[in-house]
CSV table of C-alpha atoms in Angstrom, one decimal:
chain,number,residue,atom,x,y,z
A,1,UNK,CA,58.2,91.5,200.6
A,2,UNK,CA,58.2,95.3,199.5
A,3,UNK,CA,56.7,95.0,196.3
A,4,UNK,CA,56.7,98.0,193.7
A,5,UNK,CA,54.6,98.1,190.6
A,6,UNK,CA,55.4,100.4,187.5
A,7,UNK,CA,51.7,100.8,186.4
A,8,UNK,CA,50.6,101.0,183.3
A,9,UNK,CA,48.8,97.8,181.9
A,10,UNK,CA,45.6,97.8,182.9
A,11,UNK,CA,44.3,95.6,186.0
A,12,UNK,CA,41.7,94.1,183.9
A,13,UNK,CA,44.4,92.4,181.7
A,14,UNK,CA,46.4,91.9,184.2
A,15,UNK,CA,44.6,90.8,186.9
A,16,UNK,CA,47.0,91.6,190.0
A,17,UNK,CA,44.8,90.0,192.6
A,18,UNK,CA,45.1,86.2,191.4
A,19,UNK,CA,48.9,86.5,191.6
A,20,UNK,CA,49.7,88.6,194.2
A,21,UNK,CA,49.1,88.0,198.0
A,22,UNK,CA,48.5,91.6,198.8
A,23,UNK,CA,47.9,90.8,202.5
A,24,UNK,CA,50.9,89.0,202.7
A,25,UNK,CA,53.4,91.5,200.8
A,26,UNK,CA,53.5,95.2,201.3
A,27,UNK,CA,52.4,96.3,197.5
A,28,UNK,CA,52.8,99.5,196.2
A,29,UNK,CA,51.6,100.6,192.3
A,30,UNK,CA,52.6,104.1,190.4
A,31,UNK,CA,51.8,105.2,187.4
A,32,UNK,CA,51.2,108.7,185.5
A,33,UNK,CA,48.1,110.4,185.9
A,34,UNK,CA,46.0,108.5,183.1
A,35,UNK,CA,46.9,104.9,184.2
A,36,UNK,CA,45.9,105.8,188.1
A,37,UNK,CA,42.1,105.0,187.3
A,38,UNK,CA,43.3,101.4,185.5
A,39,UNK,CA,44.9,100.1,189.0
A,40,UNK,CA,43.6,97.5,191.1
A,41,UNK,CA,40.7,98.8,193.0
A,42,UNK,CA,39.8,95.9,195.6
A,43,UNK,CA,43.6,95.1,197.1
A,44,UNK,CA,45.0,96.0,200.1
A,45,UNK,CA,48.0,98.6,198.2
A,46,UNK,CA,49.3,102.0,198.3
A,47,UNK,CA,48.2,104.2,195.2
A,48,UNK,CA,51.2,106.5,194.0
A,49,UNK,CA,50.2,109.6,191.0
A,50,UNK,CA,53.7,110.3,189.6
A,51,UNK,CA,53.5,113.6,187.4
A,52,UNK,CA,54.1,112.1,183.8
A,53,UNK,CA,56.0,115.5,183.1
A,54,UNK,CA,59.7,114.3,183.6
A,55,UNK,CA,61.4,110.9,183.3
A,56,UNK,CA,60.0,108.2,184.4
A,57,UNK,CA,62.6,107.0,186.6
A,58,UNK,CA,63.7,110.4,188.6
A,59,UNK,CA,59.6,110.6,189.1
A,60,UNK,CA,59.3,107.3,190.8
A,61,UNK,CA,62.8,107.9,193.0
A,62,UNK,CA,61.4,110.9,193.6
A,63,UNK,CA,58.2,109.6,194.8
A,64,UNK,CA,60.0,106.7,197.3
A,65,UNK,CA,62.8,109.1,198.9
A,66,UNK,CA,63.3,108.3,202.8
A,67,UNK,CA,61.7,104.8,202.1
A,68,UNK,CA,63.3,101.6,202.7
A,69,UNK,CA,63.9,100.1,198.8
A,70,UNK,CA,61.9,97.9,197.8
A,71,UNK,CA,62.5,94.0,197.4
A,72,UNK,CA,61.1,93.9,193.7
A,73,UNK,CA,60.7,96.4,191.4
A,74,UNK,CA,57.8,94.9,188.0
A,75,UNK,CA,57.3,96.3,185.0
A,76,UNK,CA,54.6,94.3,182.8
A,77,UNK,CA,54.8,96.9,180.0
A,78,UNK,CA,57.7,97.0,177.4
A,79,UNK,CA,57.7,100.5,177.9
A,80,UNK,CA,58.9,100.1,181.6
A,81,UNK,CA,61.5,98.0,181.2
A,82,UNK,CA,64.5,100.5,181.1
A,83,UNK,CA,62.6,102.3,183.6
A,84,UNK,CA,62.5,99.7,185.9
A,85,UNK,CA,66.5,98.6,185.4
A,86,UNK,CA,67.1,102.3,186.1
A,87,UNK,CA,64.8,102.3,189.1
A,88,UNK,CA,66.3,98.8,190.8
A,89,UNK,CA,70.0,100.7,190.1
A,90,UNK,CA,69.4,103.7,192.0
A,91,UNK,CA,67.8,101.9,194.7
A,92,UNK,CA,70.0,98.7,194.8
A,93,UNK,CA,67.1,96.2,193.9
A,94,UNK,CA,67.9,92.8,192.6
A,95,UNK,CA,67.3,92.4,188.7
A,96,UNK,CA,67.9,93.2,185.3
A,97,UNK,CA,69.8,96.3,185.5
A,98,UNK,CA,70.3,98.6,181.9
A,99,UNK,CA,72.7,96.6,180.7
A,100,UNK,CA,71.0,93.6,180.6
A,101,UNK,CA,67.8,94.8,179.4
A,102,UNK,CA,68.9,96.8,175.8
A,103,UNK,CA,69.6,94.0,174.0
A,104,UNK,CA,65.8,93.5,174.3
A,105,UNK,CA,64.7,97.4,174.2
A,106,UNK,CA,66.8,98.1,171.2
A,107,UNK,CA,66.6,96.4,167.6
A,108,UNK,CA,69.9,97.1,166.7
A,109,UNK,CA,71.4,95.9,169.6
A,110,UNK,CA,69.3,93.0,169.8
A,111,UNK,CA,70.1,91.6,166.6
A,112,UNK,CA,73.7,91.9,166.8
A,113,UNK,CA,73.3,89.5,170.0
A,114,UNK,CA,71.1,87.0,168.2
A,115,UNK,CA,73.6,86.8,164.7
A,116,UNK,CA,76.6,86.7,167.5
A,117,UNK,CA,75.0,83.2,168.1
A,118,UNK,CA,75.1,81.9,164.8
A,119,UNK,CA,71.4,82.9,164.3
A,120,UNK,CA,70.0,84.1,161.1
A,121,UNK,CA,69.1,87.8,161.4
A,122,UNK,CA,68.1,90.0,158.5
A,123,UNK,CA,71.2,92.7,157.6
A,124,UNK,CA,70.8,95.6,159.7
A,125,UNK,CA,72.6,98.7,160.6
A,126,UNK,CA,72.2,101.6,162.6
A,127,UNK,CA,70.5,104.6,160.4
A,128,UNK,CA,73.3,106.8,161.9
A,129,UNK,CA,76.1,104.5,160.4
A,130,UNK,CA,74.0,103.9,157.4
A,131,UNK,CA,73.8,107.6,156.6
A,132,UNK,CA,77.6,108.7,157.1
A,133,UNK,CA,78.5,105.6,154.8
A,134,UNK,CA,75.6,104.3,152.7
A,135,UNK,CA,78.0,102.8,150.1
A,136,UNK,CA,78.9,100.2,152.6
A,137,UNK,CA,75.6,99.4,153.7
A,138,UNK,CA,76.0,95.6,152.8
A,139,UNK,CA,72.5,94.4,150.8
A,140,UNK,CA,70.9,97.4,148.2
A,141,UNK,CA,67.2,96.1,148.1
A,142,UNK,CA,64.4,96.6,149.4
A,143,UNK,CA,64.6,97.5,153.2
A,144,UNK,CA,62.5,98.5,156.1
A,145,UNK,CA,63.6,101.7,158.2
A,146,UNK,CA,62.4,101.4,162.0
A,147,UNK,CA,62.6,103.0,165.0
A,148,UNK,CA,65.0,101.3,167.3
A,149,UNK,CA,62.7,100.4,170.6
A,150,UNK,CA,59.5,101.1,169.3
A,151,UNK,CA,56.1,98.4,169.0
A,152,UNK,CA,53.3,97.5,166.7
A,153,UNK,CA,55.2,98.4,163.6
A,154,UNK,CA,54.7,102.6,164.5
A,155,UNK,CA,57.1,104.7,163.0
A,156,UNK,CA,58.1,101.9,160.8
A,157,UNK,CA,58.3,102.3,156.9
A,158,UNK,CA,59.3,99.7,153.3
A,159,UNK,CA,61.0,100.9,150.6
A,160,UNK,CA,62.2,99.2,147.2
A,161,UNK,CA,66.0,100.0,148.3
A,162,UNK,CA,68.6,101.1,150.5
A,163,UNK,CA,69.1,104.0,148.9
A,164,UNK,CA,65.2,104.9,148.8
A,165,UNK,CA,65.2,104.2,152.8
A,166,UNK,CA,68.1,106.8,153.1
A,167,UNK,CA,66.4,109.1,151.3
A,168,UNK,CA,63.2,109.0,153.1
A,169,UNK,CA,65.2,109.4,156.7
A,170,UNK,CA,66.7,112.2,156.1
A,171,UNK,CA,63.5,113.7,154.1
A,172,UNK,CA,61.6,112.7,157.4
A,173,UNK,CA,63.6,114.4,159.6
A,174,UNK,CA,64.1,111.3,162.3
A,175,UNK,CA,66.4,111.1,164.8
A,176,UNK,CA,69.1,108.8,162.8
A,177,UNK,CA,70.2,107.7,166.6
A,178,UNK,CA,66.8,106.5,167.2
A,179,UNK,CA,66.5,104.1,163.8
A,180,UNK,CA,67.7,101.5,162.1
A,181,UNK,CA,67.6,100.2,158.4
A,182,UNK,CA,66.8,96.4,157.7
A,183,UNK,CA,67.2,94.2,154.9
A,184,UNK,CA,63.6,93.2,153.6
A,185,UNK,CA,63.0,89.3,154.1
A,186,UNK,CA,60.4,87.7,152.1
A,187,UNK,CA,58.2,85.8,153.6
A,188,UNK,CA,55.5,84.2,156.3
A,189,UNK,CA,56.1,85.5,159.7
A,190,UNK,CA,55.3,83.2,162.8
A,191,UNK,CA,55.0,84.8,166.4
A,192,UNK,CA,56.1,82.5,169.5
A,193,UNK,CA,54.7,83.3,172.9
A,194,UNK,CA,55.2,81.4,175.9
A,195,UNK,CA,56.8,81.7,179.2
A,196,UNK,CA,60.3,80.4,180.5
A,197,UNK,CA,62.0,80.3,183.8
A,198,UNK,CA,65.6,80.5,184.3
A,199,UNK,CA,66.4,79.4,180.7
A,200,UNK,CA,64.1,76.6,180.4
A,201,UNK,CA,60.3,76.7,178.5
A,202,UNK,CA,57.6,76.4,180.8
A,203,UNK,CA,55.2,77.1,178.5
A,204,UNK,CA,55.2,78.0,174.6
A,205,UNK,CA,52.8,78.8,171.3
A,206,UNK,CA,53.5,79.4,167.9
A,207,UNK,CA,51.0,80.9,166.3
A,208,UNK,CA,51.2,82.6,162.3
A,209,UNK,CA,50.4,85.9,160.8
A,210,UNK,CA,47.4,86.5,158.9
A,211,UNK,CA,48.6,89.5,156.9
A,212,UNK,CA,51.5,91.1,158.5
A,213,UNK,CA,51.8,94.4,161.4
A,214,UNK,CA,53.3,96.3,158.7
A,215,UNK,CA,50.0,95.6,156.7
A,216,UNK,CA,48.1,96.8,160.0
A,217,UNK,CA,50.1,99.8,160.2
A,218,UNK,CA,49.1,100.9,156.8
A,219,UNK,CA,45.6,100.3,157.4
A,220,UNK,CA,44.7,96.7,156.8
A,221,UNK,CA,43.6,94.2,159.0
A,222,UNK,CA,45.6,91.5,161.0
A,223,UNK,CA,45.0,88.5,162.6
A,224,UNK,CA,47.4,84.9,163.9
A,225,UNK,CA,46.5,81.8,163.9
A,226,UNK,CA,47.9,79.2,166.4
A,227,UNK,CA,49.9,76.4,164.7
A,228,UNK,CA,52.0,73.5,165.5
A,229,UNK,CA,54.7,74.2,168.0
A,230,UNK,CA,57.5,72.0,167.0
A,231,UNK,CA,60.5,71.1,169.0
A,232,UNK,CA,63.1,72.5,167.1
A,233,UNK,CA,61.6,76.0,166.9
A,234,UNK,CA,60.9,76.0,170.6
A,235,UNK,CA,64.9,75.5,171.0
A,236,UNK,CA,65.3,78.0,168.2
A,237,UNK,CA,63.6,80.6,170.2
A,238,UNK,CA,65.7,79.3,173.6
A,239,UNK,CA,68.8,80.3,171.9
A,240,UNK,CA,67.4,83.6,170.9
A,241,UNK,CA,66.3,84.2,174.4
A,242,UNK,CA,69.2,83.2,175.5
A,243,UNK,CA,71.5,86.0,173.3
A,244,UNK,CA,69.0,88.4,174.1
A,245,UNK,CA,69.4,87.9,178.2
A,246,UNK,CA,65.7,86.8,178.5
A,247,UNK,CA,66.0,84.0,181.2
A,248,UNK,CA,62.8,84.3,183.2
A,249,UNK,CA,59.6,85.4,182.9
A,250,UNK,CA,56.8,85.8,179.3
A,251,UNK,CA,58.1,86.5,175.9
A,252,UNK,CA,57.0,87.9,172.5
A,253,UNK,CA,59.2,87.4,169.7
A,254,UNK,CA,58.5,87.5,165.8
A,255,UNK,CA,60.5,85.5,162.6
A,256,UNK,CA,60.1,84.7,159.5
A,257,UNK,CA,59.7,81.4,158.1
A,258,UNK,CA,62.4,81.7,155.3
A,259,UNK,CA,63.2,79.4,152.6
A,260,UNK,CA,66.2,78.0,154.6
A,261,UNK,CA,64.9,78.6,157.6
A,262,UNK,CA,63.8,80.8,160.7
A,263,UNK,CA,65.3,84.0,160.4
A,264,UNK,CA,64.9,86.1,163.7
A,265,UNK,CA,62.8,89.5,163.6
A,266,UNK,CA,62.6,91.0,166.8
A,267,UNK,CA,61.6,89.5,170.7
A,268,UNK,CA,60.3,91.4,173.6
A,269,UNK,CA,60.6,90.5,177.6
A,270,UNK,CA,56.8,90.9,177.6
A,271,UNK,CA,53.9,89.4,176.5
A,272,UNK,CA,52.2,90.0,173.6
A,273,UNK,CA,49.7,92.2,172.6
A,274,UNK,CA,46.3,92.4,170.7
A,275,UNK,CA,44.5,89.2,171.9
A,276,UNK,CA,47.3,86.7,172.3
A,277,UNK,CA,46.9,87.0,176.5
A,278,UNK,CA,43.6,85.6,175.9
A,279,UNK,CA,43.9,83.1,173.3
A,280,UNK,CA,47.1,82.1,175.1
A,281,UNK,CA,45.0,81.4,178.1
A,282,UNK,CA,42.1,79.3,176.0
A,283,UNK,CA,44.3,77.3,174.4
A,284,UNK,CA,47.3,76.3,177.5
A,285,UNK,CA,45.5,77.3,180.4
A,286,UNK,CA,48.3,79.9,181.7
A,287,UNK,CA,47.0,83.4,181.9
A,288,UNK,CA,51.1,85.1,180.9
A,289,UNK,CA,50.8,88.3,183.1
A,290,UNK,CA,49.6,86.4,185.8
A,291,UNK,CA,52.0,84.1,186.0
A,292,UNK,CA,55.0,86.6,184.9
A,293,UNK,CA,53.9,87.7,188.4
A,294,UNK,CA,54.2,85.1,190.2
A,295,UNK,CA,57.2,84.3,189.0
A,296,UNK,CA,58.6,87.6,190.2
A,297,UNK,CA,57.2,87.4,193.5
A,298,UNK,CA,57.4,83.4,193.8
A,299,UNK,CA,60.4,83.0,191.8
A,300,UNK,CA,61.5,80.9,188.8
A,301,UNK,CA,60.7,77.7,190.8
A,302,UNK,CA,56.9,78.6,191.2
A,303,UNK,CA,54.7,75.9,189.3
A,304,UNK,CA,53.0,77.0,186.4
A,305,UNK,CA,50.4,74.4,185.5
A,306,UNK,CA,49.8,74.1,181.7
A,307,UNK,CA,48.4,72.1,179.0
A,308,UNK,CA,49.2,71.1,175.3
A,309,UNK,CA,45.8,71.8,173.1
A,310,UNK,CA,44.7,69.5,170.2
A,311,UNK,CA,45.5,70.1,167.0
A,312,UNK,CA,41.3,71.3,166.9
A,313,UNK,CA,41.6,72.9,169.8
A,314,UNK,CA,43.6,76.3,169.0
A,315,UNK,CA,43.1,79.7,168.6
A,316,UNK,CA,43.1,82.9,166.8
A,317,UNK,CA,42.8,86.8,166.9
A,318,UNK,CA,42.0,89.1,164.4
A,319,UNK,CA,41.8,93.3,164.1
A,320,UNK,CA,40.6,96.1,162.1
A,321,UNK,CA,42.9,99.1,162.5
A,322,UNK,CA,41.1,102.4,162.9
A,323,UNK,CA,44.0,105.0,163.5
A,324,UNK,CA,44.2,105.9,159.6
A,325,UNK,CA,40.5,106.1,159.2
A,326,UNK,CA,40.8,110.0,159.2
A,327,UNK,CA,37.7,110.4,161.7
A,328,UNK,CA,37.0,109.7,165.4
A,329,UNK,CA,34.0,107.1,164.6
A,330,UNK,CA,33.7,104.8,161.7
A,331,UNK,CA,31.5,102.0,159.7
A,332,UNK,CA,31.5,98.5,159.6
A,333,UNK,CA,29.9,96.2,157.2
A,334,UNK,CA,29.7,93.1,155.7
A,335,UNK,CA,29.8,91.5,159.0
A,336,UNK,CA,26.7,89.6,158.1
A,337,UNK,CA,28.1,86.1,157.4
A,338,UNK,CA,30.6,86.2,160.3
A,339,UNK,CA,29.5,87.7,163.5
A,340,UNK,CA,27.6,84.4,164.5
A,341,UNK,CA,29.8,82.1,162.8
A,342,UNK,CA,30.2,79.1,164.3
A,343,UNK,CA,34.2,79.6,164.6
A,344,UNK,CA,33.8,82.9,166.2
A,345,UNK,CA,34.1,82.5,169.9
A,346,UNK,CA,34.4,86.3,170.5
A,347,UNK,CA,33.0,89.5,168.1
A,348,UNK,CA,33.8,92.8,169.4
A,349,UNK,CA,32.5,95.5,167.0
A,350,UNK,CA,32.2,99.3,167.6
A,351,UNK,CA,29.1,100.8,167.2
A,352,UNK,CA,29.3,104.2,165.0
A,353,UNK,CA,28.1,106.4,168.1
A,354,UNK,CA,31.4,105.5,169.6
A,355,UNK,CA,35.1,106.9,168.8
A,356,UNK,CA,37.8,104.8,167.5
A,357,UNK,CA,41.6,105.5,168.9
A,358,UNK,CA,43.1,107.8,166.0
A,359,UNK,CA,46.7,106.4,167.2
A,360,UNK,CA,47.7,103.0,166.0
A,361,UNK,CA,46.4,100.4,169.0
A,362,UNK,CA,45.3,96.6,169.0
A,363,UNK,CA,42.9,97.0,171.5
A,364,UNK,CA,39.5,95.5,171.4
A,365,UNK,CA,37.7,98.3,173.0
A,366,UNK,CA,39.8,100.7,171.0
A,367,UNK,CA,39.6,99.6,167.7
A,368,UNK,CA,36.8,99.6,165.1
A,369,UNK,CA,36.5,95.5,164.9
A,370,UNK,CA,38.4,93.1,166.8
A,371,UNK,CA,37.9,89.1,168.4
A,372,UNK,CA,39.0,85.4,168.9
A,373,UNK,CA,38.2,82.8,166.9
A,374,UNK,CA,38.1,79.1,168.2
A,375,UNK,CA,38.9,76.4,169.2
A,376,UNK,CA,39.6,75.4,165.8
A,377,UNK,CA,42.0,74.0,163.1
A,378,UNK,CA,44.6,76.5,162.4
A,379,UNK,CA,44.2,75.8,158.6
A,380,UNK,CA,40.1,76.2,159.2
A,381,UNK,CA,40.5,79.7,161.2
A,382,UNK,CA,43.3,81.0,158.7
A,383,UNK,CA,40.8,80.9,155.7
A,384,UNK,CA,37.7,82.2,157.7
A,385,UNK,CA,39.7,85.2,158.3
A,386,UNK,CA,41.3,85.5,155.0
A,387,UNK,CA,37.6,85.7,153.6
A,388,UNK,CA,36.6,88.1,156.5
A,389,UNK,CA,39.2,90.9,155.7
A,390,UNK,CA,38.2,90.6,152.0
A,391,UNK,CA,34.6,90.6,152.5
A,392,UNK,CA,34.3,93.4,155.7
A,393,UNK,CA,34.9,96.7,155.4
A,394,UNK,CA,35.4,99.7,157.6
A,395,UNK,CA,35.1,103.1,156.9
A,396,UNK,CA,34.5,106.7,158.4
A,397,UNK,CA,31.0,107.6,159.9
A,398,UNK,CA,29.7,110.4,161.3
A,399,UNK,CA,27.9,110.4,165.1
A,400,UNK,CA,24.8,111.7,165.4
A,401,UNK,CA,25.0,115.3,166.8
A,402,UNK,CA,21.6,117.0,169.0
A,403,UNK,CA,19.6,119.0,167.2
């Protein structure tokens, strides 16, 4: 096969090599200038150095003109999705064309799909809509304005009302075709990874927030816990997947657990980020972006072995946010009772010589204090890290400079 990678996760996440048979298969990876040094570096591929000026998919059409089209086009990154679709249509490649991937690019679009099944979605409209008619804007409380295909909460804002979330778009100056308002939902919110392959779970976890990504956003921590994965939300999720055109391949989606039950946030054709790859892995075995790959080179037949973890054999994640500290290096403390606790399998913690990202990022090595906890209880990692975000604190520091 002619295989063509849209580059931008990095390999060490990814791991390309334990799923793809670059010997076998003709492989080629391009990405923009900053993600060329984040490839695979000990495969048999062709490296491609798009420009990164232009969009995305005229660069990478560009790039391939006078070659024979490739068999598969991947994207591992939400970001690439429409990129990809646009790619495969110019070029005639099998898979998810435009069409079929917005309903799980764009929030607005999305949740339309999902209520058209019966589902319980929050209200929602279109910030454009909203604006030209705000008296028929159907709830008046408090409400969340939010980009429309954006990730890890960025660009997203609450406000006590609909009015006050009108107000604050049009004093912000967004793009009204780029956001939409939501109704508020009170609540715990879970997260459900897993994988499926045409239609059917291979593979699932449902894990539960520690604070909330809105919280993270604005500067506190975050963290999940994995929980009990019962039946009926697994076929929950199927039915969201299914609105949503997700039929093979990892999955990401977010809901809160509401007095009369799930109500659908959001779901991306991706899997998730901060540390769920790796706890996903501890606790089932399956390592997602590996196997998303081979089920795009393999297909949705390709076995995916798995297992089911004890109830005391779960895991966790949790994450300072460092993007609203106001400096490039920062402070921790109060670290002292947790660092070598016993349910701590992993502690990553940046020392004050080195910068923090100053954009919002779950990233271990990008973030000011970040790791896994496990394998545990989920009741028993929950309130280990509810008494580590009270008790640790980061702030700014400044590096030392040469005399």
């Amino acid at each position: 096969m002619r295989i063509l990678v849209l580059h931008r996760v990095p390999d060490t996440l990814v791991r390309y090599a334990e799923s793809i048979d670059h010997h076998a298969h003709e492989v080629t990876y391009i990405g923009a200038p900053d993600r060329v040094e984040t490839m695979p570096a000990d495969v048999p591929a062709r490296r491609l150095s798009r420009p990164g000026t232009g969009p995305a998919h005229e660069e990478i059409i560009a790039a391939l003109a006078g070659e024979p089209a490739p068999d598969v086009v991947i994207a591992l990154s939400e970001y690439d999705l429409l990129t990809a679709a646009r790619v495969r249509q110019a070029l005639g490649v099998p898979g998810p064309d435009e069409a079929e991937v917005l309903p799980y690019r764009d929030k607005v679009a999305m949740k339309a799909a999902v209520a058209a099944r019966g589902l319980r979605v929050p209200y929602f409209l279109g910030l454009t809509a909203a604006l030209a008619a705000p008296d028929e804007v159907p709830w008046s409380g408090a409400t969340v304005l939010k980009p429309l295909s954006g990730a890890s909460s960025e660009g997203v804002t609450r406000h006590p009302s609909v009015k006050g979330a009108l107000e604050a778009a049009r004093g912000m100056g967004v793009d009204a075709a780029e956001y939409e308002i939501e109704e508020f939902v009170e609540g715990p919110i879970i997260h459900v990874d897993g994988l499926v392959a045409d239609g059917a779970a291979v593979t699932v976890m449902v894990s539960r927030y520690v604070n909330t990504c809105l919280a993270y956003a604005e500067g506190e921590p975050l963290g999940s816990v994995q929980i009990d994965t019962d039946p009926d939300v697994v076929d929950w999720v199927l039915r969201c997947l299914a609105a949503v055109n997700i039929a093979t391949g990892p999955f990401h989606l977010e809901a809160i657990e509401g007095p009369d039950g799930l109500v659908f946030l959001e779901v991306g054709a991706r899997f998730g980020g901060a540390d769920v790859v790796d706890t996903f892995e501890l606790a089932t075995g399956v390592r997602l972006p590996s196997a998303q790959l081979r089920l795009l080179v393999e297909g949705a037949s390709a076995h995916i072995p798995h297992r089911v973890p004890a109830p005391d054999a779960r895991y966790g994640w949790f994450v300072w946010p460092g993007h609203l500290l106001g400096t490039t290096h920062c402070r921790v403390s109060g670290t002292e009772e947790f660092a070598d606790h016993p349910l701590v399998w992993r502690w990553v913690q940046r020392p004050e010589d080195e910068p923090v990202s100053q954009t919002i990022t779950y990233a271990d090595a990008h973030v000011p204090l970040a790791g896994v906890t496990g394998p545990a209880g989920s009741d028993d990692m929950a309130r280990l890290m509810a008494e580590m975000f009270a008790a640790v604190k980061v702030g700014p520091a400044m590096p030392e400079t040469e005399a």
